Every structure is written in C-alpha cells, then in structure tokens.
mmCIF file with all atom_site columns, C-alpha atoms in Angstrom:
data_model
loop_
_atom_site.group_PDB
_atom_site.id
_atom_site.type_symbol
_atom_site.label_atom_id
_atom_site.label_alt_id
_atom_site.label_comp_id
_atom_site.label_asym_id
_atom_site.label_entity_id
_atom_site.label_seq_id
_atom_site.pdbx_PDB_ins_code
_atom_site.Cartn_x
_atom_site.Cartn_y
_atom_site.Cartn_z
_atom_site.occupancy
_atom_site.B_iso_or_equiv
_atom_site.pdbx_formal_charge
_atom_site.auth_seq_id
_atom_site.auth_comp_id
_atom_site.auth_asym_id
_atom_site.auth_atom_id
_atom_site.pdbx_PDB_model_num
ATOM 1  C CA . UNK G 1 1  ? -99.571  -24.010 70.389 1.00 0.00 ? 411 UNK G CA 1
ATOM 2  C CA . UNK G 1 2  ? -96.906  -23.805 73.003 1.00 0.00 ? 412 UNK G CA 1
ATOM 3  C CA . UNK G 1 3  ? -93.882  -21.608 72.659 1.00 0.00 ? 413 UNK G CA 1
ATOM 4  C CA . UNK G 1 4  ? -91.632  -24.675 72.419 1.00 0.00 ? 414 UNK G CA 1
ATOM 5  C CA . UNK G 1 5  ? -93.466  -25.982 69.333 1.00 0.00 ? 415 UNK G CA 1
ATOM 6  C CA . UNK G 1 6  ? -93.243  -22.580 67.632 1.00 0.00 ? 416 UNK G CA 1
ATOM 7  C CA . UNK G 1 7  ? -89.479  -22.316 68.167 1.00 0.00 ? 417 UNK G CA 1
ATOM 8  C CA . UNK G 1 8  ? -87.378  -23.219 65.139 1.00 0.00 ? 418 UNK G CA 1
ATOM 9  C CA . UNK G 1 9  ? -85.002  -26.021 66.028 1.00 0.00 ? 419 UNK G CA 1
ATOM 10 C CA . UNK G 1 10 ? -81.412  -26.011 64.890 1.00 0.00 ? 420 UNK G CA 1
ATOM 11 C CA . UNK G 1 11 ? -80.481  -29.227 63.075 1.00 0.00 ? 421 UNK G CA 1
ATOM 12 C CA . UNK G 1 12 ? -78.594  -31.547 65.407 1.00 0.00 ? 422 UNK G CA 1
ATOM 13 C CA . UNK G 1 13 ? -75.709  -33.556 63.969 1.00 0.00 ? 423 UNK G CA 1
ATOM 14 C CA . UNK G 1 14 ? -72.975  -35.770 65.345 1.00 0.00 ? 424 UNK G CA 1
ATOM 15 C CA . UNK G 1 15 ? -70.053  -36.364 63.000 1.00 0.00 ? 425 UNK G CA 1
ATOM 16 C CA . UNK G 1 16 ? -67.452  -38.808 64.292 1.00 0.00 ? 426 UNK G CA 1
ATOM 17 C CA . UNK G 1 17 ? -64.288  -39.315 62.248 1.00 0.00 ? 427 UNK G CA 1
ATOM 18 C CA . UNK G 1 18 ? -61.952  -42.224 63.023 1.00 0.00 ? 428 UNK G CA 1
ATOM 19 C CA . UNK G 1 19 ? -63.190  -42.192 66.671 1.00 0.00 ? 429 UNK G CA 1
ATOM 20 C CA . UNK G 1 20 ? -60.782  -39.292 67.231 1.00 0.00 ? 430 UNK G CA 1
ATOM 21 C CA . UNK G 1 21 ? -62.544  -36.189 65.956 1.00 0.00 ? 431 UNK G CA 1
ATOM 22 C CA . UNK G 1 22 ? -66.147  -35.318 66.863 1.00 0.00 ? 432 UNK G CA 1
ATOM 23 C CA . UNK G 1 23 ? -68.261  -32.409 65.651 1.00 0.00 ? 433 UNK G CA 1
ATOM 24 C CA . UNK G 1 24 ? -71.553  -31.727 67.459 1.00 0.00 ? 434 UNK G CA 1
ATOM 25 C CA . UNK G 1 25 ? -74.092  -29.126 66.320 1.00 0.00 ? 435 UNK G CA 1
ATOM 26 C CA . UNK G 1 26 ? -77.084  -27.548 68.125 1.00 0.00 ? 436 UNK G CA 1
ATOM 27 C CA . UNK G 1 27 ? -75.248  -27.394 71.465 1.00 0.00 ? 437 UNK G CA 1
ATOM 28 C CA . UNK G 1 28 ? -76.969  -24.947 73.794 1.00 0.00 ? 438 UNK G CA 1
ATOM 29 C CA . UNK G 1 29 ? -74.626  -25.241 76.798 1.00 0.00 ? 439 UNK G CA 1
ATOM 30 C CA . UNK G 1 30 ? -71.633  -27.132 78.162 1.00 0.00 ? 440 UNK G CA 1
ATOM 31 C CA . UNK G 1 31 ? -72.126  -28.534 81.657 1.00 0.00 ? 441 UNK G CA 1
ATOM 32 C CA . UNK G 1 32 ? -68.624  -29.918 82.181 1.00 0.00 ? 442 UNK G CA 1
ATOM 33 C CA . UNK G 1 33 ? -65.524  -30.828 80.235 1.00 0.00 ? 443 UNK G CA 1
ATOM 34 C CA . UNK G 1 34 ? -62.277  -32.571 81.152 1.00 0.00 ? 444 UNK G CA 1
ATOM 35 C CA . UNK G 1 35 ? -59.863  -35.033 79.518 1.00 0.00 ? 445 UNK G CA 1
ATOM 36 C CA . UNK G 1 36 ? -62.174  -38.009 80.152 1.00 0.00 ? 446 UNK G CA 1
ATOM 37 C CA . UNK G 1 37 ? -65.764  -36.682 80.064 1.00 0.00 ? 447 UNK G CA 1
ATOM 38 C CA . UNK G 1 38 ? -67.712  -33.939 78.303 1.00 0.00 ? 448 UNK G CA 1
ATOM 39 C CA . UNK G 1 39 ? -71.345  -33.168 79.159 1.00 0.00 ? 449 UNK G CA 1
ATOM 40 C CA . UNK G 1 40 ? -73.144  -31.060 76.541 1.00 0.00 ? 450 UNK G CA 1
ATOM 41 C CA . UNK G 1 41 ? -76.739  -29.854 76.456 1.00 0.00 ? 451 UNK G CA 1
ATOM 42 C CA . UNK G 1 42 ? -78.312  -30.219 73.004 1.00 0.00 ? 452 UNK G CA 1
ATOM 43 C CA . UNK G 1 43 ? -81.816  -29.711 71.676 1.00 0.00 ? 453 UNK G CA 1
ATOM 44 C CA . UNK G 1 44 ? -82.319  -33.493 71.814 1.00 0.00 ? 454 UNK G CA 1
ATOM 45 C CA . UNK G 1 45 ? -81.163  -33.937 75.406 1.00 0.00 ? 455 UNK G CA 1
ATOM 46 C CA . UNK G 1 46 ? -78.024  -34.087 77.489 1.00 0.00 ? 456 UNK G CA 1
ATOM 47 C CA . UNK G 1 47 ? -75.115  -35.705 75.626 1.00 0.00 ? 457 UNK G CA 1
ATOM 48 C CA . UNK G 1 48 ? -72.320  -37.320 77.643 1.00 0.00 ? 458 UNK G CA 1
ATOM 49 C CA . UNK G 1 49 ? -69.107  -38.121 75.776 1.00 0.00 ? 459 UNK G CA 1
ATOM 50 C CA . UNK G 1 50 ? -66.497  -40.333 77.421 1.00 0.00 ? 460 UNK G CA 1
ATOM 51 C CA . UNK G 1 51 ? -62.990  -41.033 76.229 1.00 0.00 ? 461 UNK G CA 1
ATOM 52 C CA . UNK G 1 52 ? -59.355  -40.263 76.899 1.00 0.00 ? 462 UNK G CA 1
ATOM 53 C CA . UNK G 1 53 ? -57.232  -37.268 76.042 1.00 0.00 ? 463 UNK G CA 1
ATOM 54 C CA . UNK G 1 54 ? -60.298  -35.197 75.125 1.00 0.00 ? 464 UNK G CA 1
ATOM 55 C CA . UNK G 1 55 ? -59.855  -31.542 74.328 1.00 0.00 ? 465 UNK G CA 1
ATOM 56 C CA . UNK G 1 56 ? -62.092  -28.974 72.712 1.00 0.00 ? 466 UNK G CA 1
ATOM 57 C CA . UNK G 1 57 ? -60.740  -27.621 69.428 1.00 0.00 ? 467 UNK G CA 1
ATOM 58 C CA . UNK G 1 58 ? -63.573  -25.264 68.607 1.00 0.00 ? 468 UNK G CA 1
ATOM 59 C CA . UNK G 1 59 ? -66.588  -23.749 70.331 1.00 0.00 ? 469 UNK G CA 1
ATOM 60 C CA . UNK G 1 60 ? -68.856  -21.489 68.291 1.00 0.00 ? 470 UNK G CA 1
ATOM 61 C CA . UNK G 1 61 ? -71.544  -20.055 70.563 1.00 0.00 ? 471 UNK G CA 1
ATOM 62 C CA . UNK G 1 62 ? -73.344  -18.389 67.629 1.00 0.00 ? 472 UNK G CA 1
ATOM 63 C CA . UNK G 1 63 ? -73.979  -21.642 65.755 1.00 0.00 ? 473 UNK G CA 1
ATOM 64 C CA . UNK G 1 64 ? -73.798  -24.023 68.741 1.00 0.00 ? 474 UNK G CA 1
ATOM 65 C CA . UNK G 1 65 ? -71.052  -26.089 67.101 1.00 0.00 ? 475 UNK G CA 1
ATOM 66 C CA . UNK G 1 66 ? -68.414  -27.863 69.185 1.00 0.00 ? 476 UNK G CA 1
ATOM 67 C CA . UNK G 1 67 ? -65.460  -29.912 67.964 1.00 0.00 ? 477 UNK G CA 1
ATOM 68 C CA . UNK G 1 68 ? -63.739  -32.368 70.280 1.00 0.00 ? 478 UNK G CA 1
ATOM 69 C CA . UNK G 1 69 ? -60.527  -34.252 69.625 1.00 0.00 ? 479 UNK G CA 1
ATOM 70 C CA . UNK G 1 70 ? -59.232  -37.305 71.489 1.00 0.00 ? 480 UNK G CA 1
ATOM 71 C CA . UNK G 1 71 ? -60.035  -41.000 71.740 1.00 0.00 ? 481 UNK G CA 1
ATOM 72 C CA . UNK G 1 72 ? -63.853  -41.253 71.908 1.00 0.00 ? 482 UNK G CA 1
ATOM 73 C CA . UNK G 1 73 ? -65.173  -44.344 73.726 1.00 0.00 ? 483 UNK G CA 1
ATOM 74 C CA . UNK G 1 74 ? -68.902  -43.643 74.237 1.00 0.00 ? 484 UNK G CA 1
ATOM 75 C CA . UNK G 1 75 ? -71.613  -41.105 73.461 1.00 0.00 ? 485 UNK G CA 1
ATOM 76 C CA . UNK G 1 76 ? -74.848  -41.346 75.469 1.00 0.00 ? 486 UNK G CA 1
ATOM 77 C CA . UNK G 1 77 ? -77.980  -39.206 75.469 1.00 0.00 ? 487 UNK G CA 1
ATOM 78 C CA . UNK G 1 78 ? -79.896  -38.655 78.693 1.00 0.00 ? 488 UNK G CA 1
ATOM 79 C CA . UNK G 1 79 ? -83.466  -37.545 78.179 1.00 0.00 ? 489 UNK G CA 1
ATOM 80 C CA . UNK G 1 80 ? -85.598  -36.556 81.174 1.00 0.00 ? 490 UNK G CA 1
ATOM 81 C CA . UNK G 1 81 ? -88.849  -36.573 79.224 1.00 0.00 ? 491 UNK G CA 1
ATOM 82 C CA . UNK G 1 82 ? -91.217  -39.410 80.236 1.00 0.00 ? 492 UNK G CA 1
ATOM 83 C CA . UNK G 1 83 ? -91.659  -42.089 77.610 1.00 0.00 ? 493 UNK G CA 1
ATOM 84 C CA . UNK G 1 84 ? -95.140  -42.588 76.178 1.00 0.00 ? 494 UNK G CA 1
ATOM 85 C CA . UNK G 1 85 ? -95.298  -46.181 77.386 1.00 0.00 ? 495 UNK G CA 1
ATOM 86 C CA . UNK G 1 86 ? -94.603  -45.188 80.987 1.00 0.00 ? 496 UNK G CA 1
ATOM 87 C CA . UNK G 1 87 ? -96.995  -42.238 80.763 1.00 0.00 ? 497 UNK G CA 1
ATOM 88 C CA . UNK G 1 88 ? -99.783  -44.630 79.783 1.00 0.00 ? 498 UNK G CA 1
ATOM 89 C CA . UNK G 1 89 ? -98.958  -47.075 82.589 1.00 0.00 ? 499 UNK G CA 1
ATOM 90 C CA . UNK G 1 90 ? -99.195  -44.406 85.278 1.00 0.00 ? 500 UNK G CA 1
ATOM 91 C CA . UNK G 1 91 ? -102.429 -42.740 84.141 1.00 0.00 ? 501 UNK G CA 1
#
C-alpha cells in the first residue's frame, strides 16, 4: 500500500449558515484570502470561496478548522486528479 492510503484522513465538512457564516474542516493550507476570494487546500482538493465582505473569524491550525464570515456567493472544488473516464480514453 502507498503511504497516502495508510494515512488517516481528517473528516472534511462544509457548514454554511444563512450564506453568511461558513465553517470548513480538514484545511491543510490557505493559499490566498481577501474580501472577495478565499483559496483553501483541503484533503478533497482546492476549495475556492467567492463572495463579498469575507473575513476569517477563526483559524485553528491544529484541527484544520477555518470559519469565514461574509456574503458567500460560490464554493468550488478544483481537483487535479485525472478522472477515470479520461484515463481510460488516453490509455
């Protein structure tokens, strides 16, 4: 088995309340953050959050939990892993 499969994954949760308060768990790093965009690295891929008036209320590096407040418009995951369908097409 590879080292990645042996590693215990932290549960990943997104909790959005009233589109104004977001809690994200299993965050491994923060790429960028400003009032309109936050880019977080999670165990399930890169998460981009867009909105207005965003600010970070809490960052717990021990648990990987981040809380963001502001008007949340979109949340999008970017995953660089090849999809199985495409992998089969290019074999």
